[in-house]
PDB file of C-alpha atoms in Angstrom:
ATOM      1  CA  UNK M   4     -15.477  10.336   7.680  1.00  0.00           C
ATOM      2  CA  UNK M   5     -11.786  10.088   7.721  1.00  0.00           C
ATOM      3  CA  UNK M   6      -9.285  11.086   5.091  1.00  0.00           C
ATOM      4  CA  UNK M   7      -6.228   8.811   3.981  1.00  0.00           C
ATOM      5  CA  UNK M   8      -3.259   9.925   2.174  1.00  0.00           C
ATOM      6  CA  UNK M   9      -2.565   7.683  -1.230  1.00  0.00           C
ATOM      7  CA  UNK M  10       1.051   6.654  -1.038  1.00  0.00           C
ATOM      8  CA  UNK M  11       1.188   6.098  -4.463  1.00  0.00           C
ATOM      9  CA  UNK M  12       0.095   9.105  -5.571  1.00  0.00           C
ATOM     10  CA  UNK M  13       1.579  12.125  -4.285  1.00  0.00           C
ATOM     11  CA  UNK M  14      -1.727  14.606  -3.169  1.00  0.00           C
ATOM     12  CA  UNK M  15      -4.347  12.315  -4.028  1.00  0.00           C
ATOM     13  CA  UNK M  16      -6.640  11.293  -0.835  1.00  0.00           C
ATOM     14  CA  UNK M  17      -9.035   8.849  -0.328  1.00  0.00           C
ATOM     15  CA  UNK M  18     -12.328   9.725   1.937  1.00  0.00           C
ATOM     16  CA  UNK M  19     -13.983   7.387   3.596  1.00  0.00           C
ATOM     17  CA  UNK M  20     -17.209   7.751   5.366  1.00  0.00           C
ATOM     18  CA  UNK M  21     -18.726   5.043   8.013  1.00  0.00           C
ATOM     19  CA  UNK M  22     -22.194   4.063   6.493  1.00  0.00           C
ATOM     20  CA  UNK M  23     -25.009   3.530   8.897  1.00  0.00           C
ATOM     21  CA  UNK M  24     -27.125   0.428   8.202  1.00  0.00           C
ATOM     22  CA  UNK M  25     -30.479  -1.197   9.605  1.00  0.00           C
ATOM     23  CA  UNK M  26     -33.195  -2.910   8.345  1.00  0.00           C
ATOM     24  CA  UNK M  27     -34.080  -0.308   6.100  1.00  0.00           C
ATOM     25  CA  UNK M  28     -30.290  -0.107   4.120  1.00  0.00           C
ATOM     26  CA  UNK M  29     -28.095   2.450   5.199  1.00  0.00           C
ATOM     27  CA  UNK M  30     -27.021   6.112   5.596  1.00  0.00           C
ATOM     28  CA  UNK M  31     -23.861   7.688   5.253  1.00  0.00           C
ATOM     29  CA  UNK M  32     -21.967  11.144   4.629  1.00  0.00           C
ATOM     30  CA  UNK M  33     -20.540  11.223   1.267  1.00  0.00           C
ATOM     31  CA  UNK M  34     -18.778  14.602   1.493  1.00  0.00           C
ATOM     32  CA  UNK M  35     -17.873  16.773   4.101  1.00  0.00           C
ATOM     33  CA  UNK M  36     -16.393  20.840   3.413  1.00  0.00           C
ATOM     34  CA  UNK M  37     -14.091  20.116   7.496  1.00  0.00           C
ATOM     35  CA  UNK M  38     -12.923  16.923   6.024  1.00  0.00           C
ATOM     36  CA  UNK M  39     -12.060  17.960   2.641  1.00  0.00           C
ATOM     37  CA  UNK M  40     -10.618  21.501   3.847  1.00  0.00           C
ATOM     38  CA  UNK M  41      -7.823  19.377   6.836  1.00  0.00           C
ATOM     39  CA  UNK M  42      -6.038  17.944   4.050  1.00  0.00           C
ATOM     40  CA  UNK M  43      -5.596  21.143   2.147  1.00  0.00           C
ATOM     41  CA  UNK M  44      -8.041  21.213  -0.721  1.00  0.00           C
ATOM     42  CA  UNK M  45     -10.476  23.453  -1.120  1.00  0.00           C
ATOM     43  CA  UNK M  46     -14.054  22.202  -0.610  1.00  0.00           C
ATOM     44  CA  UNK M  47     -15.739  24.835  -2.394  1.00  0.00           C
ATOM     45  CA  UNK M  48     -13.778  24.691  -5.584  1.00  0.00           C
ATOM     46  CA  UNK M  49     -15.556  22.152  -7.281  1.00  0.00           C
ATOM     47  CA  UNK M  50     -17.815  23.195  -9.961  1.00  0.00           C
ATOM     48  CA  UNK M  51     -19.519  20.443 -12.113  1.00  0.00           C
ATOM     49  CA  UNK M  52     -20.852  16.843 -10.932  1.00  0.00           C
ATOM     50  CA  UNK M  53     -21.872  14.125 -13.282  1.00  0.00           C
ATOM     51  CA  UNK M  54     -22.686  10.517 -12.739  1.00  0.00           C
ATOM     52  CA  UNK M  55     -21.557   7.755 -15.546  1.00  0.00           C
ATOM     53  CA  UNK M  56     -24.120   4.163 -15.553  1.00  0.00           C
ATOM     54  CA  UNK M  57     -22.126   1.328 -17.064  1.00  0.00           C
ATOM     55  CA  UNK M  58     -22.849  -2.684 -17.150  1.00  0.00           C
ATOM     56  CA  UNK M  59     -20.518  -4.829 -15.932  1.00  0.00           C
ATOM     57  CA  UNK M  60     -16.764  -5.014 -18.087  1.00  0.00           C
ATOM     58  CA  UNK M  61     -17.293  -1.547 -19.733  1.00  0.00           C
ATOM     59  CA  UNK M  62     -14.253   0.560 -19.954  1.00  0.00           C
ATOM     60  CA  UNK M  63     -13.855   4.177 -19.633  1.00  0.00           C
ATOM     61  CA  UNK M  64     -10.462   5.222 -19.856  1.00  0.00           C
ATOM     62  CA  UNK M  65      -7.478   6.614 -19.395  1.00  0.00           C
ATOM     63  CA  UNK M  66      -8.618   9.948 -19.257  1.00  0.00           C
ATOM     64  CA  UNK M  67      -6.873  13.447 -18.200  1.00  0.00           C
ATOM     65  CA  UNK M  68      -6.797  17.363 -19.663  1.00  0.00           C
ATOM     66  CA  UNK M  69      -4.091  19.217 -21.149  1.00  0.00           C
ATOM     67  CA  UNK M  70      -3.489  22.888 -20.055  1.00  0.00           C
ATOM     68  CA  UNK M  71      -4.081  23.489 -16.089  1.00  0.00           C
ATOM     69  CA  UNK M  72      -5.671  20.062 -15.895  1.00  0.00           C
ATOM     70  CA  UNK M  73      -8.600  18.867 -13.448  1.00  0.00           C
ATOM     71  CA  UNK M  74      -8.685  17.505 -10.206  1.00  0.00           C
ATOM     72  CA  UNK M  75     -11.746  15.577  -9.235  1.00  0.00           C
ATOM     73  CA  UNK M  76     -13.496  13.277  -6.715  1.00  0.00           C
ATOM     74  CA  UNK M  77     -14.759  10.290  -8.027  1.00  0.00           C
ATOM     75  CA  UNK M  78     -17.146   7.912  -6.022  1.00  0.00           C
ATOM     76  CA  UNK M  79     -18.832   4.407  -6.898  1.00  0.00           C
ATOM     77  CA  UNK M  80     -22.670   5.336  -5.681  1.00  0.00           C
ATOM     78  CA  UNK M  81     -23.759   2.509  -6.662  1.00  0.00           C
ATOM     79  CA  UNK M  82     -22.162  -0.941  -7.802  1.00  0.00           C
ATOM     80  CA  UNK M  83     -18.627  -1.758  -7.990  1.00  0.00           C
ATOM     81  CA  UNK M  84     -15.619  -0.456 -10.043  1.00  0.00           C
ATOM     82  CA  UNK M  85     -11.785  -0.964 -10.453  1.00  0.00           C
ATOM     83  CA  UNK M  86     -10.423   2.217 -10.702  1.00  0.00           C
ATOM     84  CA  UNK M  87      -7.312   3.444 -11.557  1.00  0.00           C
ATOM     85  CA  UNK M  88      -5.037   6.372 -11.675  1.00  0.00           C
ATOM     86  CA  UNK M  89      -1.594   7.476 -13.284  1.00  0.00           C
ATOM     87  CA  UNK M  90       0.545  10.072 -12.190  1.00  0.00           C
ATOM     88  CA  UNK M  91       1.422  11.988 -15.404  1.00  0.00           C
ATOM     89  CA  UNK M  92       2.663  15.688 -13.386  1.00  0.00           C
ATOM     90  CA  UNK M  93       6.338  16.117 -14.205  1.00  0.00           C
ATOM     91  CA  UNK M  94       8.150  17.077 -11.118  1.00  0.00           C
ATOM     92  CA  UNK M  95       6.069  14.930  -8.921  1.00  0.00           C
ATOM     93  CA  UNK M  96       7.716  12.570  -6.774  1.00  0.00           C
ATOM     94  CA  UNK M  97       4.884   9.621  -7.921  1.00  0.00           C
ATOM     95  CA  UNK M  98       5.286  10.633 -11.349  1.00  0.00           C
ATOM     96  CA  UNK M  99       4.365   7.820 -13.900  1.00  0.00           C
ATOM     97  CA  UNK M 100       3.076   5.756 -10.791  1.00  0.00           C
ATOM     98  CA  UNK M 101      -0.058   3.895 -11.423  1.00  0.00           C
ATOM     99  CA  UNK M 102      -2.627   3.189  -8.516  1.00  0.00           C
ATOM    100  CA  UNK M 103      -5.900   1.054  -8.404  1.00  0.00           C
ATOM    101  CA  UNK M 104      -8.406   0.884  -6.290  1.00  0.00           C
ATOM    102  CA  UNK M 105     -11.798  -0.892  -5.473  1.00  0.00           C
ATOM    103  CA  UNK M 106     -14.043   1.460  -5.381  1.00  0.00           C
ATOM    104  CA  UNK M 107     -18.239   0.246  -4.346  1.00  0.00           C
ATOM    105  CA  UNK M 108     -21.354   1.187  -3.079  1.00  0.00           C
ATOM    106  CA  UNK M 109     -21.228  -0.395  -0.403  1.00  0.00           C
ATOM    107  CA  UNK M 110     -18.204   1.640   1.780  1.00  0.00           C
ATOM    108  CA  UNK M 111     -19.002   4.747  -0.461  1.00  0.00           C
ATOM    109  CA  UNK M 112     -15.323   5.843  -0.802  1.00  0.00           C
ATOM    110  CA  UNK M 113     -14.435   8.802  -2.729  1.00  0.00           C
ATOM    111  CA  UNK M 114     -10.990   9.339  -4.233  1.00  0.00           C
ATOM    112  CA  UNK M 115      -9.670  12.311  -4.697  1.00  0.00           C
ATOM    113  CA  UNK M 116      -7.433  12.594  -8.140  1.00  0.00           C
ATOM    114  CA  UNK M 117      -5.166  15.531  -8.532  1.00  0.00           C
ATOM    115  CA  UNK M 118      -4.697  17.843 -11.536  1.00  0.00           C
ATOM    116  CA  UNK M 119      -2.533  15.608 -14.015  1.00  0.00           C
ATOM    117  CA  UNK M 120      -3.208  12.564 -13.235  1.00  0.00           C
ATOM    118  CA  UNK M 121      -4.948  10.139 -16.131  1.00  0.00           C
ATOM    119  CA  UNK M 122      -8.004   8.496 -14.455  1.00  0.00           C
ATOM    120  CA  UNK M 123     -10.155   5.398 -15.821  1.00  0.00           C
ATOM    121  CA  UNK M 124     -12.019   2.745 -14.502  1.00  0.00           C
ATOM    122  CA  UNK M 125     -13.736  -0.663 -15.409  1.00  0.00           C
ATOM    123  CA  UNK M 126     -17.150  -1.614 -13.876  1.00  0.00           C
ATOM    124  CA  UNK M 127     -16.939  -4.649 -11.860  1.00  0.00           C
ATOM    125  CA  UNK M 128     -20.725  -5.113 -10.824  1.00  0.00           C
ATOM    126  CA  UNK M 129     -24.071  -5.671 -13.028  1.00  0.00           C
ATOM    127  CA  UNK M 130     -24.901  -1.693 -13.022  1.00  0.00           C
ATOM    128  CA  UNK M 131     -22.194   0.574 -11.639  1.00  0.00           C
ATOM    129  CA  UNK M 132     -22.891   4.285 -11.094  1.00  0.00           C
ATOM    130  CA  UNK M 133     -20.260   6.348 -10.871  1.00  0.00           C
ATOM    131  CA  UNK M 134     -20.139   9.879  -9.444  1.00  0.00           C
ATOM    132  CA  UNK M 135     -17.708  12.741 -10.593  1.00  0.00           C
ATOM    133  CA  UNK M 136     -17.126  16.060  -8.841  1.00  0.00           C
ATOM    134  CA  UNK M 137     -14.806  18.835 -10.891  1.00  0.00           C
ATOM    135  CA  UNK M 138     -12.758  21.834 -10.121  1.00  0.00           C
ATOM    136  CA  UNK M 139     -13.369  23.307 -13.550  1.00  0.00           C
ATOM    137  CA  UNK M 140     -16.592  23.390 -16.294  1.00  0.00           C
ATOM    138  CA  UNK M 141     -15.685  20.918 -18.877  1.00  0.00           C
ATOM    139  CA  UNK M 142     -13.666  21.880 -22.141  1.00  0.00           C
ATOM    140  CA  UNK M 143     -13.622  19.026 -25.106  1.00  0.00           C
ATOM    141  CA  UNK M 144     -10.992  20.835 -26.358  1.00  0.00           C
ATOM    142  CA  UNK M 145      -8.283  19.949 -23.643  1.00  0.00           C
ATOM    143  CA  UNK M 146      -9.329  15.865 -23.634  1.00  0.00           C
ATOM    144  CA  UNK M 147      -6.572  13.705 -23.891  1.00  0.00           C
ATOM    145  CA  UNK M 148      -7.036  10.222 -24.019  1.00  0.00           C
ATOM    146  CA  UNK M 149      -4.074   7.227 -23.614  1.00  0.00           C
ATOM    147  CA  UNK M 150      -4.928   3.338 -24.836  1.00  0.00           C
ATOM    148  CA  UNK M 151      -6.159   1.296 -21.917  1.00  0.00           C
ATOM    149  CA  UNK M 152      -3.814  -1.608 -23.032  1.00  0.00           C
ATOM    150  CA  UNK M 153      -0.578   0.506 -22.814  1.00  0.00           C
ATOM    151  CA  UNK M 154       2.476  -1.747 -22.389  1.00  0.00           C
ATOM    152  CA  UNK M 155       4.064   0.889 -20.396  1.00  0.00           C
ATOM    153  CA  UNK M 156       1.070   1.529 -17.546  1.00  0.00           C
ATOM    154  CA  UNK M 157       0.569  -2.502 -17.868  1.00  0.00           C
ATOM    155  CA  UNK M 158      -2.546  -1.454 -15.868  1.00  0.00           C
ATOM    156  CA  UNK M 159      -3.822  -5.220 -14.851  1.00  0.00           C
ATOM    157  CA  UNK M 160      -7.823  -4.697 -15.738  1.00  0.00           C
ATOM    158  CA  UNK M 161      -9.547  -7.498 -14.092  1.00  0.00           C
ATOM    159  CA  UNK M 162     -12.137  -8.154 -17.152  1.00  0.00           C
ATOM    160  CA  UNK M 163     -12.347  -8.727 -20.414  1.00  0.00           C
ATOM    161  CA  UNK M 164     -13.470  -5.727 -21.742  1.00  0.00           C
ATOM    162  CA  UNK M 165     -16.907  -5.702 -22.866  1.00  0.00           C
ATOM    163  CA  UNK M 166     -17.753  -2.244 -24.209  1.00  0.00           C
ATOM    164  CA  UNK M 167     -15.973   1.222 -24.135  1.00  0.00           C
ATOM    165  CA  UNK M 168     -16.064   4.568 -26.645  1.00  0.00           C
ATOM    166  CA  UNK M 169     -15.215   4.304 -29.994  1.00  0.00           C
ATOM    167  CA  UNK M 170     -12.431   7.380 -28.419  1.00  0.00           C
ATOM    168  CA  UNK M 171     -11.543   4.887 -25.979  1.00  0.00           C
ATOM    169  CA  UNK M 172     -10.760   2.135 -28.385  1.00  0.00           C
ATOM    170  CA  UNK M 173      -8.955   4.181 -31.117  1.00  0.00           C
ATOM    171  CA  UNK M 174      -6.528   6.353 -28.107  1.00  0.00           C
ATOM    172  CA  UNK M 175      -3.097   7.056 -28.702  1.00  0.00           C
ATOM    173  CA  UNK M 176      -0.267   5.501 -26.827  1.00  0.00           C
ATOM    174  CA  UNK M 177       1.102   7.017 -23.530  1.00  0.00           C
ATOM    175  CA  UNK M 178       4.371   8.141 -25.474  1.00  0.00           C
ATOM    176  CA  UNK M 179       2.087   9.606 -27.981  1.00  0.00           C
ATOM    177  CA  UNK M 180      -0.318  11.511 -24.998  1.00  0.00           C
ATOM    178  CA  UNK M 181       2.453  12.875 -23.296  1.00  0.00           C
ATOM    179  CA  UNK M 182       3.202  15.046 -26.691  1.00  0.00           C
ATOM    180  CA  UNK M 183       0.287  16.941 -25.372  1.00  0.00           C
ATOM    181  CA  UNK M 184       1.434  17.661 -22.118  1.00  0.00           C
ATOM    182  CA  UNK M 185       3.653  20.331 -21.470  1.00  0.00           C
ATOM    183  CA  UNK M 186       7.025  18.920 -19.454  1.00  0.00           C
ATOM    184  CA  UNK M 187       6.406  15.190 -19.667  1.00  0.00           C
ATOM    185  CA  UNK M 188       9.340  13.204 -21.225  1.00  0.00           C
ATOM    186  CA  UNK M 189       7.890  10.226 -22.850  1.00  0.00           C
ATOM    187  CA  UNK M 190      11.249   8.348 -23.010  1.00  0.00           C
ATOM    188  CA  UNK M 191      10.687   7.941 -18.977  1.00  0.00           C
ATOM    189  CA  UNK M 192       9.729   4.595 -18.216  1.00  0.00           C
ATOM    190  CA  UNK M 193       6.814   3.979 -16.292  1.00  0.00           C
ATOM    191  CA  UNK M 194       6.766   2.952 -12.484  1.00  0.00           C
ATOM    192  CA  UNK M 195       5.007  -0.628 -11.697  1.00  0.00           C
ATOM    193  CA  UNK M 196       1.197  -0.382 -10.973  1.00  0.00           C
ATOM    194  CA  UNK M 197      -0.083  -1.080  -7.204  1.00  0.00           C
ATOM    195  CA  UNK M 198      -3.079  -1.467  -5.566  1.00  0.00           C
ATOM    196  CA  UNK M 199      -3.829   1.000  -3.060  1.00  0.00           C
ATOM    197  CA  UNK M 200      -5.199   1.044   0.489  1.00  0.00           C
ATOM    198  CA  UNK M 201      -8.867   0.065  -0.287  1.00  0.00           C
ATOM    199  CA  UNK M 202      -9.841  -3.340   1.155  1.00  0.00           C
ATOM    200  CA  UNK M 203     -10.378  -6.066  -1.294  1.00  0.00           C
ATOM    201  CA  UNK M 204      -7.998  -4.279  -4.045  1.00  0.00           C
ATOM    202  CA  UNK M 205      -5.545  -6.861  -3.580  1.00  0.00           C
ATOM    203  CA  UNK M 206      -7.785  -9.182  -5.127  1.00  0.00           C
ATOM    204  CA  UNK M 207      -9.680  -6.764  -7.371  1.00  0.00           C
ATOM    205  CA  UNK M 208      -6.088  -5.965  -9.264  1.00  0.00           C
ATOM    206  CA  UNK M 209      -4.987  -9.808 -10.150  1.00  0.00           C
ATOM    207  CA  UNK M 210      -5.227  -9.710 -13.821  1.00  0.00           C
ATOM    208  CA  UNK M 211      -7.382 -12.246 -15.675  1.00  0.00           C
ATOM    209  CA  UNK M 212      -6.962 -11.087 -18.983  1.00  0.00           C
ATOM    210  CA  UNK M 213      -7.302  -4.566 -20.437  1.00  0.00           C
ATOM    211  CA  UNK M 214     -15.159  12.100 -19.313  1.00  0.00           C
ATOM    212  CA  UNK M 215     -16.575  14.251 -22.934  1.00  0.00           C
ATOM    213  CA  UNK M 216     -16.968  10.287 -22.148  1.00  0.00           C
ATOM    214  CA  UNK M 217     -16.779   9.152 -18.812  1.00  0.00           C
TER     215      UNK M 217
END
């Protein structure tokens, strides 16, 4: 397994593990405490996992938590997704950058997303599964939630959307979210959304058209 640094988004990671395949399907490592602890996070700070199933064009997102926020490592186990992640920590040098990535079950990637950033995704595949580890237990109270279709993230989802939460559909606008969140300014543009570093996000990112519930 090696770990990659996201450009895009200052202290988020991307871990990739080399699956081993014969005639029977494969086997790989999906997460390893040396790996994890060489970048600098903790590997034994994570606390909850939970795995979302959605059909293909369902929409979960953008998602994040007010107070000391909630970093997490999210992994397509089965499927494919187009994932995506905003960088909403004032002070950061990425902040208001927006990332996507193409995230399957077949390379098993996990990304790591850092405290403060909003996180979503859009299920590419039939049946995607889509695993979740946490740094802190889950408190409904701190959800925020910002509209998927946010002129200002412009996030380029690659499907008409199909299905999402009824919190989902009726979420407030980014400018509206950041009132929320202590420090962010929302009269600061956004940056422009990129793909980033997993093969076949290029493609996955073209637009063709736009946790709690994951």
């Amino acid at each position: 397994m090696k770990a990659t640094e996201v450009p895009e988004i200052t202290g988020a990671f991307l871990f990739e593990p080399t699956p081993y395949a014969d005639e029977r399907g494969f086997f790989c490592r999906t997460f390893d405490v040396d790996v994890v602890r060489s970048v600098g996070l903790d590997p034994y700070a994570f606390v909850q996992d939970s795995v979302s199933r959605s059909v293909r064009g369902v929409l979960r997102g953008m998602h994040l938590r007010s107070g000391a926020g909630e970093a997490k490592l999210v992994r397509c186990s089965y499927g494919r997704i187009f994932d995506v992640v905003v960088d909403l920590r004032p002070g950061s040098p990425t902040y208001r950058n927006v990332a996507t990535f193409d995230l399957s079950g077949e390379t098993q990637t996990t990304l790591y997303v850092p405290a403060g950033c909003a996180h979503g995704f859009q299920a590419l595949s039939g049946t995607a599964d889509t695993s979740y580890r946490i740094d802190r237990p889950h408190d409904p109270a701190e959800d925020v939630t910002i509209a998927f279709d946010d002129p200002e993230l412009a996030i380029p989802w690659p499907l008409p959307v199909t299905s999402m939460s009824r919190r989902d559909r009726e979420a407030p606008s980014l400018a509206e979210a950041l009132l929320h969140l202590p420090g962010n300014d929302p009269r600061t543009p956004s940056r422009t959304s990129r793909s980033a570093g997993v093969p076949g996000a290029d493609d996955a990112t073209r637009p063709s058209v736009r946790n709690t519930e994951k």
